[in-house]
Coordinates of C-alpha atoms and ligand atoms in Angstrom, one line a residue:
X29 CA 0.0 0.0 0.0
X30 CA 1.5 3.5 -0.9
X31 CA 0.9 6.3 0.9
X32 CA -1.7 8.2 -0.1
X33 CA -3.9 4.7 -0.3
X34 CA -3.2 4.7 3.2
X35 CA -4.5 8.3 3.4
X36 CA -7.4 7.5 1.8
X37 CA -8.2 4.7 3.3
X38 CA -7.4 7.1 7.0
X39 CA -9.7 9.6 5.5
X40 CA -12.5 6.8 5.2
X41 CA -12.3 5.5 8.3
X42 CA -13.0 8.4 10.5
X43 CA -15.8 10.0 8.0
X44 CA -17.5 6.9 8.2
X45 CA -17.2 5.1 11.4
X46 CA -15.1 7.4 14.0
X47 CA -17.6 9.1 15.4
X48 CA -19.1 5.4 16.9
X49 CA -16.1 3.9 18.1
X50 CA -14.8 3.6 21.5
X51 CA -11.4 4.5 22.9
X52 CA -10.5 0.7 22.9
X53 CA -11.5 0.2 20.1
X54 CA -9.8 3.2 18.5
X55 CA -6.7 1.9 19.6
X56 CA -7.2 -1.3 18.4
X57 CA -7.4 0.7 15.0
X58 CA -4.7 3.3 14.8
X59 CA -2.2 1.6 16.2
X60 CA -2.0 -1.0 13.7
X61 CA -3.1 2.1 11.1
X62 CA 0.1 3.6 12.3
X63 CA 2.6 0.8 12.6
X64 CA 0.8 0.0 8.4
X65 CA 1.8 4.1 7.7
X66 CA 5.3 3.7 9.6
X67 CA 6.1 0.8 7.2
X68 CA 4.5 2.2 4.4
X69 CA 7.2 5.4 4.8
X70 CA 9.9 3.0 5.8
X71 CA 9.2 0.9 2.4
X72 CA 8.8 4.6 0.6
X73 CA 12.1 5.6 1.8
X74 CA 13.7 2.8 0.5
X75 CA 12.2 2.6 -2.2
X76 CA 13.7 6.1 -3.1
X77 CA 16.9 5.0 -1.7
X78 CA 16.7 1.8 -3.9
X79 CA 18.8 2.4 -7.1
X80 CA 18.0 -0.8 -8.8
X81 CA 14.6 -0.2 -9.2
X82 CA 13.5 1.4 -12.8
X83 CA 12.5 4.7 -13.1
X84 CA 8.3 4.6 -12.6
X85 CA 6.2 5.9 -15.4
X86 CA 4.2 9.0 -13.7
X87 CA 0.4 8.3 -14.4
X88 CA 0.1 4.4 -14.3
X89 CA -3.6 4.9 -14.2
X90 CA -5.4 2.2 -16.7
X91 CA -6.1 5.0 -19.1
X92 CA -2.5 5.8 -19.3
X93 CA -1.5 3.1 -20.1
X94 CA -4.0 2.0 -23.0
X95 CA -1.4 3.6 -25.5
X96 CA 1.0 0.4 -24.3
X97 CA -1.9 -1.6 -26.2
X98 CA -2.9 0.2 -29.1
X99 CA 0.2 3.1 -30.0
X100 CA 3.2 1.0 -28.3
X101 CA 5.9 2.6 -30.5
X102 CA 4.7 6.3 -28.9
X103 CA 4.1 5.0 -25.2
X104 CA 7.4 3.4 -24.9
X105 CA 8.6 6.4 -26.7
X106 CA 7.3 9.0 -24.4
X107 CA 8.0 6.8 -21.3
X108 CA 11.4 7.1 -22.0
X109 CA 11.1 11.2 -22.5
X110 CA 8.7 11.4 -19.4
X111 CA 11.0 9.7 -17.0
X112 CA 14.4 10.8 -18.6
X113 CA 15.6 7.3 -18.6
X114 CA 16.4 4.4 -20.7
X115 CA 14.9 2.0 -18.4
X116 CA 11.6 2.3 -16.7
X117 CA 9.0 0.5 -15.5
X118 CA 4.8 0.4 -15.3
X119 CA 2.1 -1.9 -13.9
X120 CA -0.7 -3.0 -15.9
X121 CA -2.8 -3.8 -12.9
X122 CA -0.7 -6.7 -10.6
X123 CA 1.8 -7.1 -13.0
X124 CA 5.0 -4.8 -13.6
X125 CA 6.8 -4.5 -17.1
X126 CA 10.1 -3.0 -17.4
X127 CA 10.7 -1.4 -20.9
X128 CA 14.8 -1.8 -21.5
X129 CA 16.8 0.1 -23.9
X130 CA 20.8 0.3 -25.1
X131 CA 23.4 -1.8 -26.0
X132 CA 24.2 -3.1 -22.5
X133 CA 20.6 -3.6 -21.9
X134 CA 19.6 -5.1 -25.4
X135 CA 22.5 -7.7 -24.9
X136 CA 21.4 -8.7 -21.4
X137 CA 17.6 -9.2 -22.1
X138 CA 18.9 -11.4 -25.4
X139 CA 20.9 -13.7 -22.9
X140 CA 18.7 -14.3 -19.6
X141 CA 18.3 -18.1 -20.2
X142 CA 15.3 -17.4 -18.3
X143 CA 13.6 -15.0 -20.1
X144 CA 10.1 -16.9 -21.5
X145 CA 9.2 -15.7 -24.7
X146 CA 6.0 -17.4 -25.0
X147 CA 4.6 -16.7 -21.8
X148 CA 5.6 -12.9 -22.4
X149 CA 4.1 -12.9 -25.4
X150 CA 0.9 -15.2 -24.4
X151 CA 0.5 -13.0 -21.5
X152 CA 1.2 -9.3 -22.8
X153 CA 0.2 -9.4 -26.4
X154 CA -2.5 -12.2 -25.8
X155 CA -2.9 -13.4 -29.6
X156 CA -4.1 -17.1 -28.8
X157 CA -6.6 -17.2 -25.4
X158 CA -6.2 -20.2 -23.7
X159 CA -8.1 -22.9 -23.7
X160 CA -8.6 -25.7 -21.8
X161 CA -6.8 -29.3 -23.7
X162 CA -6.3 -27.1 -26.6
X163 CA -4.2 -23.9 -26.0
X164 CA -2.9 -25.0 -22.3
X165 CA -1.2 -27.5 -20.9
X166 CA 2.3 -28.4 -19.4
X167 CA 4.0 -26.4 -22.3
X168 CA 7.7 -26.1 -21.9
X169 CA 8.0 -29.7 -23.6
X170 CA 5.6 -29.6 -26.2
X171 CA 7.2 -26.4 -27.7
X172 CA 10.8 -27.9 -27.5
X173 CA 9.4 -30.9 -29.1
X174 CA 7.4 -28.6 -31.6
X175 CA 11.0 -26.8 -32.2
X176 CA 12.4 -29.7 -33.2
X177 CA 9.6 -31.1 -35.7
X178 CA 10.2 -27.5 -37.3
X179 CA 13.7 -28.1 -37.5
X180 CA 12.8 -31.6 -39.2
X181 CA 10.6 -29.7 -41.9
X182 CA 13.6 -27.3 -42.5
X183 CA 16.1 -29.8 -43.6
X184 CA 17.7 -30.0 -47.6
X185 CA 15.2 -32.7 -48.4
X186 CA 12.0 -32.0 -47.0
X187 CA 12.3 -27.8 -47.8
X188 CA 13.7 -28.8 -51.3
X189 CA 10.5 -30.9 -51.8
X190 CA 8.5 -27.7 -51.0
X191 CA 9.9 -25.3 -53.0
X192 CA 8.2 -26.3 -56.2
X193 CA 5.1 -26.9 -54.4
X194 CA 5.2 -23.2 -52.8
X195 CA 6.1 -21.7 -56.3
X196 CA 2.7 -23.6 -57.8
X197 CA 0.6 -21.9 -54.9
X198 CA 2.0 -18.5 -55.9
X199 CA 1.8 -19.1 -59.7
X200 CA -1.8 -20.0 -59.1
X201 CA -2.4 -17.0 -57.0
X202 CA -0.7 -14.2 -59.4
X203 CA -1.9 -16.2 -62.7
X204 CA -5.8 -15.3 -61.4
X205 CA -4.6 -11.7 -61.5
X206 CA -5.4 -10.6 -64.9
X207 CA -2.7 -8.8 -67.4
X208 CA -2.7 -5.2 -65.2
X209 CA -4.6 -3.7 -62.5
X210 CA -4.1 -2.1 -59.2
X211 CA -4.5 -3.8 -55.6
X212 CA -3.4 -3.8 -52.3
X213 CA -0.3 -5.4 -51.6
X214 CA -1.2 -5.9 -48.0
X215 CA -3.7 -7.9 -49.0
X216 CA -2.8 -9.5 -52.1
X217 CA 0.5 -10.5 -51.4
X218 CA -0.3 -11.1 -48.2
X219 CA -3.0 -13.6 -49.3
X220 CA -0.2 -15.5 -51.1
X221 CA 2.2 -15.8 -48.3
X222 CA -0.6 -16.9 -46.2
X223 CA -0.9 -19.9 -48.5
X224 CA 2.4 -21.3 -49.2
X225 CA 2.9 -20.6 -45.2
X226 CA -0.2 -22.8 -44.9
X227 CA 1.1 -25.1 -47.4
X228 CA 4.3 -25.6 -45.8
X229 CA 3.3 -25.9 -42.1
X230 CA -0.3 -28.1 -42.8
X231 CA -1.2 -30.2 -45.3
X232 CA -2.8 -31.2 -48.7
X233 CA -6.2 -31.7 -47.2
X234 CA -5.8 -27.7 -46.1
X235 CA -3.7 -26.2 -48.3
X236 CA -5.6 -27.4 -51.8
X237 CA -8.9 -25.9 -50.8
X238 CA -8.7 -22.1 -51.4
X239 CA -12.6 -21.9 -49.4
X240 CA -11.1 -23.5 -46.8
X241 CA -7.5 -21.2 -46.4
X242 CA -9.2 -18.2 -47.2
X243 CA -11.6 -19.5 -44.0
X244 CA -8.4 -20.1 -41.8
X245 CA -6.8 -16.8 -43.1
X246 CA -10.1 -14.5 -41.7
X247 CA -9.7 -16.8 -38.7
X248 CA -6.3 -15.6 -37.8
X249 CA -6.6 -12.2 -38.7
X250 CA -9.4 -12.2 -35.9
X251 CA -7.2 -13.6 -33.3
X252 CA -4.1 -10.9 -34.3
X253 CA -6.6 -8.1 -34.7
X254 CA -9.3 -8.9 -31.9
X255 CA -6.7 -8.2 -29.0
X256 CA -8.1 -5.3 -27.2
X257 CA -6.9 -4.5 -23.5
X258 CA -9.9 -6.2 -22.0
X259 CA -8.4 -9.3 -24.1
X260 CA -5.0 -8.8 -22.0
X261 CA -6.0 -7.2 -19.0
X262 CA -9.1 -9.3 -18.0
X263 CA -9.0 -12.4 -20.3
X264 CA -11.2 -14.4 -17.8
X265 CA -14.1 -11.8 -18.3
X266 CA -15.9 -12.5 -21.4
X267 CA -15.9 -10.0 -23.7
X268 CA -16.9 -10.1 -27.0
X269 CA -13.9 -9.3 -27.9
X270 CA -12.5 -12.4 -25.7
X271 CA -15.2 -14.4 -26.6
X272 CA -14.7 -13.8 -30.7
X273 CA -11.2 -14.9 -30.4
X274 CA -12.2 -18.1 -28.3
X275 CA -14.6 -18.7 -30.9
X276 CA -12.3 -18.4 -33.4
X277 CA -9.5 -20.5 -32.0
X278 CA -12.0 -23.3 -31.6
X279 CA -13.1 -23.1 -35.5
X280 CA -9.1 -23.3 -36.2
X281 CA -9.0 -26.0 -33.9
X282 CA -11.8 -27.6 -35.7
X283 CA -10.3 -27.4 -39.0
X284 CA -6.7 -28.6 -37.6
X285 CA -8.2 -32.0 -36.2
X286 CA -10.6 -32.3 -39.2
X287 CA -7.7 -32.6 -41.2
X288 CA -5.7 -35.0 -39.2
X289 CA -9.0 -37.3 -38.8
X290 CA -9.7 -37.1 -42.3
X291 CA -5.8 -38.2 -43.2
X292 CA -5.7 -41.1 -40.3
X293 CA -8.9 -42.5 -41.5
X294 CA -8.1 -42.5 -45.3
X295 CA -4.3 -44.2 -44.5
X296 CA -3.4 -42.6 -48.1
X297 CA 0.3 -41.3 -47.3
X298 CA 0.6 -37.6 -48.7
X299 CA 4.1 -35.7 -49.5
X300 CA 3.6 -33.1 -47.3
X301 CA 4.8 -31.2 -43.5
X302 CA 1.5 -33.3 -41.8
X303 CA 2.1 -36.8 -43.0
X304 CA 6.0 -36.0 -41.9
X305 CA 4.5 -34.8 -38.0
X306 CA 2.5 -38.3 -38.4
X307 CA 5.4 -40.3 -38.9
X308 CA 6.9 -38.9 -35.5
X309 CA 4.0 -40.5 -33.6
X310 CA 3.9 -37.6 -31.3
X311 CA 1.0 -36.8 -29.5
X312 CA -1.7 -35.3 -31.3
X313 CA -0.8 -31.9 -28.9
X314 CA 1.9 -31.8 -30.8
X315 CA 0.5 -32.2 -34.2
X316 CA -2.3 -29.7 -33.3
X317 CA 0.2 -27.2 -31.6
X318 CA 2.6 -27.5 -34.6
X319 CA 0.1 -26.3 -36.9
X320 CA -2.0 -23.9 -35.1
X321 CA 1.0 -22.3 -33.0
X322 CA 3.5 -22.1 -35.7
X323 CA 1.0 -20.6 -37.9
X324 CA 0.7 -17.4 -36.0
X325 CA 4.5 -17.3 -35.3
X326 CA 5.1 -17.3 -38.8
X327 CA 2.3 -16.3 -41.6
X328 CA 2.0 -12.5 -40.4
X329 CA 5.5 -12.1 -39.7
X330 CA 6.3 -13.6 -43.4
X331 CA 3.3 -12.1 -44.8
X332 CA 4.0 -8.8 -43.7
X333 CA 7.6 -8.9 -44.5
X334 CA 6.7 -9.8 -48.2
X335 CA 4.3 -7.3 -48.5
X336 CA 6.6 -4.8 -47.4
X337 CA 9.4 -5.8 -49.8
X338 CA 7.4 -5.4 -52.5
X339 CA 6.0 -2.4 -51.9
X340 CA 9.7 -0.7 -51.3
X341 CA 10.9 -2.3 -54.8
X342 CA 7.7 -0.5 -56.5
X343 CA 9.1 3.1 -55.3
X344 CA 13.2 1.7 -56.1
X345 CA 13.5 0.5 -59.2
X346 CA 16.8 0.3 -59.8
X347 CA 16.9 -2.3 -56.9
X348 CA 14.0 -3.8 -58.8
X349 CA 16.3 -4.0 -61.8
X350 CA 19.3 -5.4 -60.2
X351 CA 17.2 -8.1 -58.6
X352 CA 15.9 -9.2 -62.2
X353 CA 19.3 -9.1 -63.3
X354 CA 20.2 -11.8 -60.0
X355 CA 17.3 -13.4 -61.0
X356 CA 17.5 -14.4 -64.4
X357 CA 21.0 -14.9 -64.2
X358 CA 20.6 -18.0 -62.1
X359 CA 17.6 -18.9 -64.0
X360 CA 19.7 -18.5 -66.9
X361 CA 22.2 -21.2 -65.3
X362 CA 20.0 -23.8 -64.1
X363 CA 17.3 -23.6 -66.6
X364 CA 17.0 -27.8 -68.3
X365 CA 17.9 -28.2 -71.6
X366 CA 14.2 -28.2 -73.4
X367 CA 12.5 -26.0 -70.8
X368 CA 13.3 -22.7 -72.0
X369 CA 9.9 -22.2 -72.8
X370 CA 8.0 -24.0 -69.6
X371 CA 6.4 -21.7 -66.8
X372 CA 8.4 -19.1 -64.7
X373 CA 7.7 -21.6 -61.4
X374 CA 9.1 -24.8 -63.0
X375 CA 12.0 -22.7 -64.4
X376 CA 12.7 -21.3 -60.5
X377 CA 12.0 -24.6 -59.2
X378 CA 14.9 -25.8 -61.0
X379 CA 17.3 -23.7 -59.1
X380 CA 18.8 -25.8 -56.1
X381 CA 18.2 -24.9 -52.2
X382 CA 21.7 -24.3 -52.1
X383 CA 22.0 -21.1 -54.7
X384 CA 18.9 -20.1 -53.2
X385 CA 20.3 -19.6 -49.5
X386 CA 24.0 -18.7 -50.8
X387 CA 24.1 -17.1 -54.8
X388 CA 21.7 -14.8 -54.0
X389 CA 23.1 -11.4 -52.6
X390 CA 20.6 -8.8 -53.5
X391 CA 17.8 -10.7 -52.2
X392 CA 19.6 -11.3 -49.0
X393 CA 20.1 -7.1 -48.8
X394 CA 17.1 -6.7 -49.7
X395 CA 15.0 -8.6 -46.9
X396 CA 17.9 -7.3 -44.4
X397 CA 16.9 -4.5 -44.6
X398 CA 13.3 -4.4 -44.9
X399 CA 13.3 -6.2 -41.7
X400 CA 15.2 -3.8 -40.2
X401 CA 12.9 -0.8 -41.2
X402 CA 9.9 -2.4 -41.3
X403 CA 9.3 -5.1 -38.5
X404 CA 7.9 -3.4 -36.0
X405 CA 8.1 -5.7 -33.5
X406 CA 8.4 -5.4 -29.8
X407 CA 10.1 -8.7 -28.0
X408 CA 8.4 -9.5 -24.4
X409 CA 9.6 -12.0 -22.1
X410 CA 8.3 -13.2 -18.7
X411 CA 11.5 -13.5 -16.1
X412 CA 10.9 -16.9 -14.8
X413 CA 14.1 -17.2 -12.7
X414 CA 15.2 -14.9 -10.3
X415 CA 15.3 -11.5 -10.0
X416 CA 17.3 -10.3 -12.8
X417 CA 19.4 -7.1 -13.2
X418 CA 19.5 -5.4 -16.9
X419 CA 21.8 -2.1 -16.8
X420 CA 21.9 -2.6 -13.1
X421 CA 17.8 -1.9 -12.8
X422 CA 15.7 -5.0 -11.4
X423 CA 13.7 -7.2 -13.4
X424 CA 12.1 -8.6 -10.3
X425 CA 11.0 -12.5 -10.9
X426 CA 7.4 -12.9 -12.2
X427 CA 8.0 -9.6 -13.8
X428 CA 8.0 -8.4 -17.6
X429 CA 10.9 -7.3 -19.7
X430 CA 10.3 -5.6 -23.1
X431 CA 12.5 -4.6 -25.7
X432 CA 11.1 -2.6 -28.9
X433 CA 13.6 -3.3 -31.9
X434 CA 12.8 0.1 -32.6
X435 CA 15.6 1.2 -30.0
X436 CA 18.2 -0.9 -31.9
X437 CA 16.9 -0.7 -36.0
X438 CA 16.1 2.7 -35.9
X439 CA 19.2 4.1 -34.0
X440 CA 20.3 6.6 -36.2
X441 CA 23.9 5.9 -34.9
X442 CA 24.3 2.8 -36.4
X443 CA 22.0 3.4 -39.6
X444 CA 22.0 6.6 -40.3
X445 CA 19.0 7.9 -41.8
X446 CA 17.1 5.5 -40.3
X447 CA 13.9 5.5 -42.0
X448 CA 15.2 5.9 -45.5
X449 CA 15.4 2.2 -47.2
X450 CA 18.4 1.7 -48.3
X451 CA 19.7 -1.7 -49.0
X452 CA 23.5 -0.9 -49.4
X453 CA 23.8 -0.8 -46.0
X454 CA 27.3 -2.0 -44.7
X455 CA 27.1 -4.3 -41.8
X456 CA 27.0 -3.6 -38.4
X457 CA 29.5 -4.2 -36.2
X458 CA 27.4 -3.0 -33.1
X459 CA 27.0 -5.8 -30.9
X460 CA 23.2 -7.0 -31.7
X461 CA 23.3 -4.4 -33.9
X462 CA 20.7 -6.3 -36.1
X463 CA 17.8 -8.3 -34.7
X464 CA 16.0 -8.9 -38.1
X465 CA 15.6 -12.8 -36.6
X466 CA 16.3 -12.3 -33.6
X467 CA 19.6 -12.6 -31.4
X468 CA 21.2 -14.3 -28.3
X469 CA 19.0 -17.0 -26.5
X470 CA 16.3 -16.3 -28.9
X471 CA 16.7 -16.6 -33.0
X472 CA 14.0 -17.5 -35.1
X473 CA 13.4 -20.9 -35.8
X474 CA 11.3 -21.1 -38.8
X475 CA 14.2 -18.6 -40.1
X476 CA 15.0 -21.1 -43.5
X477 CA 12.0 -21.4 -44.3
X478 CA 10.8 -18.1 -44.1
X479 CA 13.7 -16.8 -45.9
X480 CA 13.0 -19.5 -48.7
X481 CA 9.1 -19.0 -49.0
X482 CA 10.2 -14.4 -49.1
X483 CA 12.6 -15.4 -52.0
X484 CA 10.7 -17.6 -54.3
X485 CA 7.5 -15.5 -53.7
X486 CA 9.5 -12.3 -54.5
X487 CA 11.3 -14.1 -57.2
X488 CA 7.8 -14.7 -59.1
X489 CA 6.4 -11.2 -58.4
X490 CA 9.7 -9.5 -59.5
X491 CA 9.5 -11.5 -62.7
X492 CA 6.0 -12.0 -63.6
X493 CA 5.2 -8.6 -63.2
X494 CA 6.2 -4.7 -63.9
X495 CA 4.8 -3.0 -60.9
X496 CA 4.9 1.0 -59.4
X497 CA 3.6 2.4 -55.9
X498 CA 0.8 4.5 -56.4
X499 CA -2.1 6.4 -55.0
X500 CA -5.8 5.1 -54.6
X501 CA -6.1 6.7 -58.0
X502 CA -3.4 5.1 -59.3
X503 CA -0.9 7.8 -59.7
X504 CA 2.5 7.6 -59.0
X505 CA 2.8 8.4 -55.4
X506 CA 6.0 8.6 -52.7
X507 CA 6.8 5.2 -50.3
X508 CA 5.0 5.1 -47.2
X509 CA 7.1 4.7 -44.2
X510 CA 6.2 2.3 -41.9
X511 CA 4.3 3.0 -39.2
X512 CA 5.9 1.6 -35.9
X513 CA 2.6 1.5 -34.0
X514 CA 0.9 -0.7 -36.3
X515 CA 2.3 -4.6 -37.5
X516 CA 0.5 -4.0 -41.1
X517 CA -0.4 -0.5 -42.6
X518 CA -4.7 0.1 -42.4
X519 CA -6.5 -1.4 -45.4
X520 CA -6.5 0.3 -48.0
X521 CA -3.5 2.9 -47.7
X522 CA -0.7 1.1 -50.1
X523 CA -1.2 0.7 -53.7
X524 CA 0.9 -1.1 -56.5
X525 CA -0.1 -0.5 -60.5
X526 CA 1.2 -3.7 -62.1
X527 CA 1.4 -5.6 -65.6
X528 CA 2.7 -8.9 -66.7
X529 CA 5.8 -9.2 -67.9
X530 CA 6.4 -11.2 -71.5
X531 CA 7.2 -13.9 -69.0
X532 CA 4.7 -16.9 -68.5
X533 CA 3.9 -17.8 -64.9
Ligands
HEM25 C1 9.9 -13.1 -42.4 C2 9.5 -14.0 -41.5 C3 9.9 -14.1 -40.1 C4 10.6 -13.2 -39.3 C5 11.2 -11.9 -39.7 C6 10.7 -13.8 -38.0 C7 11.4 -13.2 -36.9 C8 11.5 -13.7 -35.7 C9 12.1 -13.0 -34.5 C10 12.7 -11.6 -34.6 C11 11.9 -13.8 -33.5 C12 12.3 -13.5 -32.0 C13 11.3 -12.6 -31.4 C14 11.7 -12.0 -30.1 O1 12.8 -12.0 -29.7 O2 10.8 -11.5 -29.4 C15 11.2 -14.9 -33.9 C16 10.8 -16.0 -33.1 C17 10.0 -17.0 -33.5 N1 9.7 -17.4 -34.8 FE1 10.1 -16.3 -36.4 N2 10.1 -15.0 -38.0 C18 9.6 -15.2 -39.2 C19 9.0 -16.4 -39.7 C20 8.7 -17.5 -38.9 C21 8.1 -18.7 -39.4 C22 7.7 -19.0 -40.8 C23 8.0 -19.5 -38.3 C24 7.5 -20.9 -38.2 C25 7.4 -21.7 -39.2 C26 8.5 -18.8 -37.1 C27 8.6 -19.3 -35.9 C28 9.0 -18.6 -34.8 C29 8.9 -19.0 -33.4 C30 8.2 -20.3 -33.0 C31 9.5 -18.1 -32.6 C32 9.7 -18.1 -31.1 C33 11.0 -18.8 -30.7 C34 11.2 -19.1 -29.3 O3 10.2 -19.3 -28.6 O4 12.3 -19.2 -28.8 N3 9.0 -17.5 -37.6 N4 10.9 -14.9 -35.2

C-alpha cells in the first residue's frame, strides 16, 4: 500500500465510522493504522533509496497506459522522454513490465536463459486465449518438441521438396490476377504468403482448398486483430472481444483436427509437412500445436515482411532491376535443356536450395533490410528465474521485460538515416546491432524457411510482373514509411499498379 492509499483509506475511516467507536476500540485501529503508515514510509524511503529499481512511469492509471496496447511505439517512446531514462517501468494492474533500452541492456535481455518468450508474449500481447486441452497444458515440452519437428521440416530434403510446391501456390495466386490492374499489396501479397505458409506448415487436405485457407486466413486475422486491453487485462471476463477470439481458436482447432481425422482415416500417405509430423507419432498436442501455434508465429510475420518488400521495390526501381538481373542470371544457369519455354515456377524450381540460400546477394540485402525498417516488433519475455538485473535496474521474478527493436533498427547511430530504405547498407558491427531474426537465446526458428518462401515468392512477383507504388487513384505516389505503432499499414492505404511481364507464370 502507498501512501496516499493509506491516506485514503485514514480519511475513510474516521468519516464513516469514527464518530461510533470507543477508545479501545480506536486503539485497536490506529495503532495498527500507524505501525501500516510507519512501514508504508519505511518501504517509501527505500524505495527512493533503492537504485536498482526502474524509473516509474508517472500516471500508471489504466487509461494511461491504454497507449502500451494500441500506440506501443509512442508510449514506450514517451515513457522514455517522461522519466528521462532508458529503463523504466509500469504496472498494468498486478503485473510490472520494465521497458529496456541500449546496447548493454539489449545484450542482457537477449541472454537471460530465463527469459520466457512465449509466456511474455501469451500474456502481454495475448494473440491465442487459452483454452482448456487445446491452447494450455504443461508447455515447456511440447514447444521444444514442436522446435524440433520445425527443425525436421527445415532440412535439404524435406524444404527442397516444398519449394516447387510453394512456387505452384503462388503461380496460381498471381496467374488469377489478370494482365494489369491495381490492388493492395497488403492484401494480395499477403494472401499469397498466407498460402504457401499454410502449405508448408499443414497439409494437402488444407492447403488445396482455397474456401477452406481463405476460412483459416479470416480466422487468424481475428485472433491478431481482436486483442483489445480487455483481451490482456481481464482475459477471464468474457468479452466479445475475448469471446470472438475463443470462438475463433476453436473453429481453427476444428479445422486442424478435421484434417488430421480425415488423413488417419483414409491411411493414403501424402508428400507433405502433416504426413511427416504423423510419422513422428507424437502426441496429437503436438501435431495440433505444430500447426496452429506455428502458424501465427510465422504467416503474419512472413506475410507482412513480403508485403513490405514489394512495396519498397515499387518506389526503387533500380533495386527492382538489379534483382531481375540476379534473378534471371541464375535462372539463366540452371534452366533444363528443353525447358526454356516452360512456366516461370518450373524454371525457378529448377534452381537448387543451395543457390537459393547462398548465390543470391541482392535478395539477402534486400529482406535485411526491410526487416530492419519495417518489423515493427516489440520482444516480451516473462522472467521466470530470479530477480534479474538489466543495466543494473531489477527485473524482479514474475515480472515483464520488453525490448522494442525500434531502439536498436532505428538508432540513427548505427544506420544513419534510419527510416530511409536503403539496401546498401554496410554491416553492423554494433554488438546486436541487427535483430532482423532475432539474437542471443532467442533466434528464429522457422528462419529457412521463411527466408525461402520471401525469395521464391519475390522471385515470381519481381519476374511475372512490372509494378509501381501509387495512389488510390493510381498515380505515382511517394513510399509510405512504416508505421511503428501498427504490425501491417490500415486497409486500404498502399497501392501497386502492375502488368505482366512477357514472361509466362
Ligand atoms: C519473415 C518471417 C519471419 C521473421 C522476420 C521472424 C522473426 C522472428 C524474430 C525476430 C523472433 C524473435 C522474437 C523475439 O525475440 O521476441 C522470432 C521468433 C520465433 N519465430 Fe520467427 N520470424 C519469421 C517467420 C517465422 C516462421 C515462418 C516461423 C514458423 C514456421 C517462425 C517461428 C518462430 C517461433 C516459434 C519463434 C519463437 C521462438 C522461441 O520461442 O524461442 N517464424 N521470429
Amino acid at each position: 500500500m502507498n501512501n496516499s492509499a493509506l491516506h485514503d483509506a485514514r480519511l475513510a475511516l474516521i468519516s464513516t465510522g469514527a464518530p461510533y467507536l470507543t477508545t479501545p476500540t480506536c486503539i485497536a485501529i490506529i495503532v495498527p493504522v500507524l505501525l501500516l503508515v510507519f512501514a508504508s514510509t519505511l518501504a517509501h524511503s527505500q524505495e527512493v533509496e533503492d537504485e536498482t529499481k526502474p524509473a516509474k512511469l508517472p500516471g500508471s492509471s489504466l487509461l494511461a497506459i491504454f497507449p502500451f496496447f494500441n500506440r506501443r511505439f509512442d508510449f514506450i517512446n514517451s515513457g522514455f522522454r517522461l522519466t528521462g531514462k532508458n529503463i523504466f517501468q509500469f504496472n498494468l494492474l498486478r503485473k510490472t513490465v520494465v521497458i529496456v533500452s541500449g546496447e548493454t541492456a539489449r545484450t542482457e535481455f537477449f541472454s537471460n536463459k530465463y527469459f520466457d518468450l512465449t509466456e511474455g508474449v501469451r500474456i502481454l500481447s495475448g494473440a491465442i486465449p487459452i483454452i482448456k486441452g487445446v491452447t494450455s497444458g504443461s508447455q515447456t515440452k511440447r514447444i521444444a518438441t514442436i522446435h524440433k519437428r520445425l527443425q525436421a521440416l527445415q532440412r535439404n530434403e524435406p524444404l527442397t521438396r516444398l519449394m516447387p510446391q510453394m512456387l505452384d501456390d503462388a503461380q496460381r495466386m498471381m496467374g488469377s490476377w489478370g494482365q494489369s490492374g491495381q490492388f493492395d499489396p497488403f492484401e494480395k501479397i499477403y494472401e499469397v504468403t498466407f498460402q504457401t505458409t499454410i502449405r508448408s506448415l499443414s497439409c494437402c487436405e488444407i492447403a488445396d482448398d482455397p474456401v477452406m485457407v481463405a476460412r483459416l486466413k479470416k480466422l487468424y486475422d481475428k485472433l491478431e486483430n481482436g486483442t483489445t486491453p480487455a483481451t490482456i487485462l481481464v482475459p477471464w471476463i468474457p468479452t466479445p472481444a475475448m469471446i470472438a477470439k475463443v470462438w475463433a481458436t476453436k473453429e481453427i482447432y476444428d479445422i486442424v483436427t478435421a484434417a488430421i481425422k480425415q488423413r488417419e482415416e483414409s491411411g493414403i500417405e501424402r508428400d507433405d509437412t502433416l504426413q511427416m509430423l504423423l510419422e513422428f507419432k507424437d502426441e496429437k498436442l503436438i501435431v495440433v500445436g505444430f500447426i496452429m501455434g506455428l502458424l501465427v508465429a510465422g504467416a503474419r510475420a512472413t506475410g507482412s515482411t513480403a508485403c513490405w518488400l514489394l512495396t519498397f521495390l515499387g518506389g526503387h526501381h533500380d533495386w527492382r532491376d538489379k534483382l531481375r538481373e540476379e534473378l534471371e542470371h541464375l535462372i539463366s544457369i540452371h534452366t533444363l535443356l528443353g525447358d526454356e519455354d516452360a512456366s516461370l515456377s518450373r524454371r525457378l524450381s529448377a534452381i537448387p536450395l543451395e543457390t537459393w540460400e547462398s548465390s543470391t546477394p541482392v535478395l539477402d540485402c534486400l529482406i535485411r533490410e526491410t526487416l530492419r525498417l519495417a518489423q515493427t516488433h516489440t520482444a516480451m519475455r516473462r522472467n521466470d528465474g530470479p530477480d534479474a538485473y538489466i543495466d543494473g535496474k531489477r527485473v524482479p521474478a514474475g515480472a515483464f521485460a520488453v525490448y522494442p527493436f525500434s531502439d536498436v533498427h532505428l538508432d540513427a547511430a548505427i544506420y544513419p538515416e534510419p527510416y530511409k530504405f536503403d539496401p546498401s547498407r554496410p554491416l553492423t558491427t554494433t554488438p546486436l546491432g541487427y535483430i532482423g531474426w532475432g539474437g542471443g537465446q532467442t533466434t528464429c526458428p522457422g528462419q529457412r524457411l521463411a527466408r525461402v518462401e520471401l525469395k521464391l515468392i519475390t522471385a515470381m512477383f519481381v519476374l511475372g510482373f512490372d509494378h509501381e507504388f501509387v495512389d488510390k487513384k493510381g498515380a505515382p505516389a511517394p513510399l509510405p514509411t512504416p508505421n511503428w505503432n501498427e504490425v501491417l499499414p490500415p486497409r486500404g492505404s498502399c497501392y501497386l499498379r502492375y502488368s505482366r511481364t512477357k514472361v509466362a507464370l
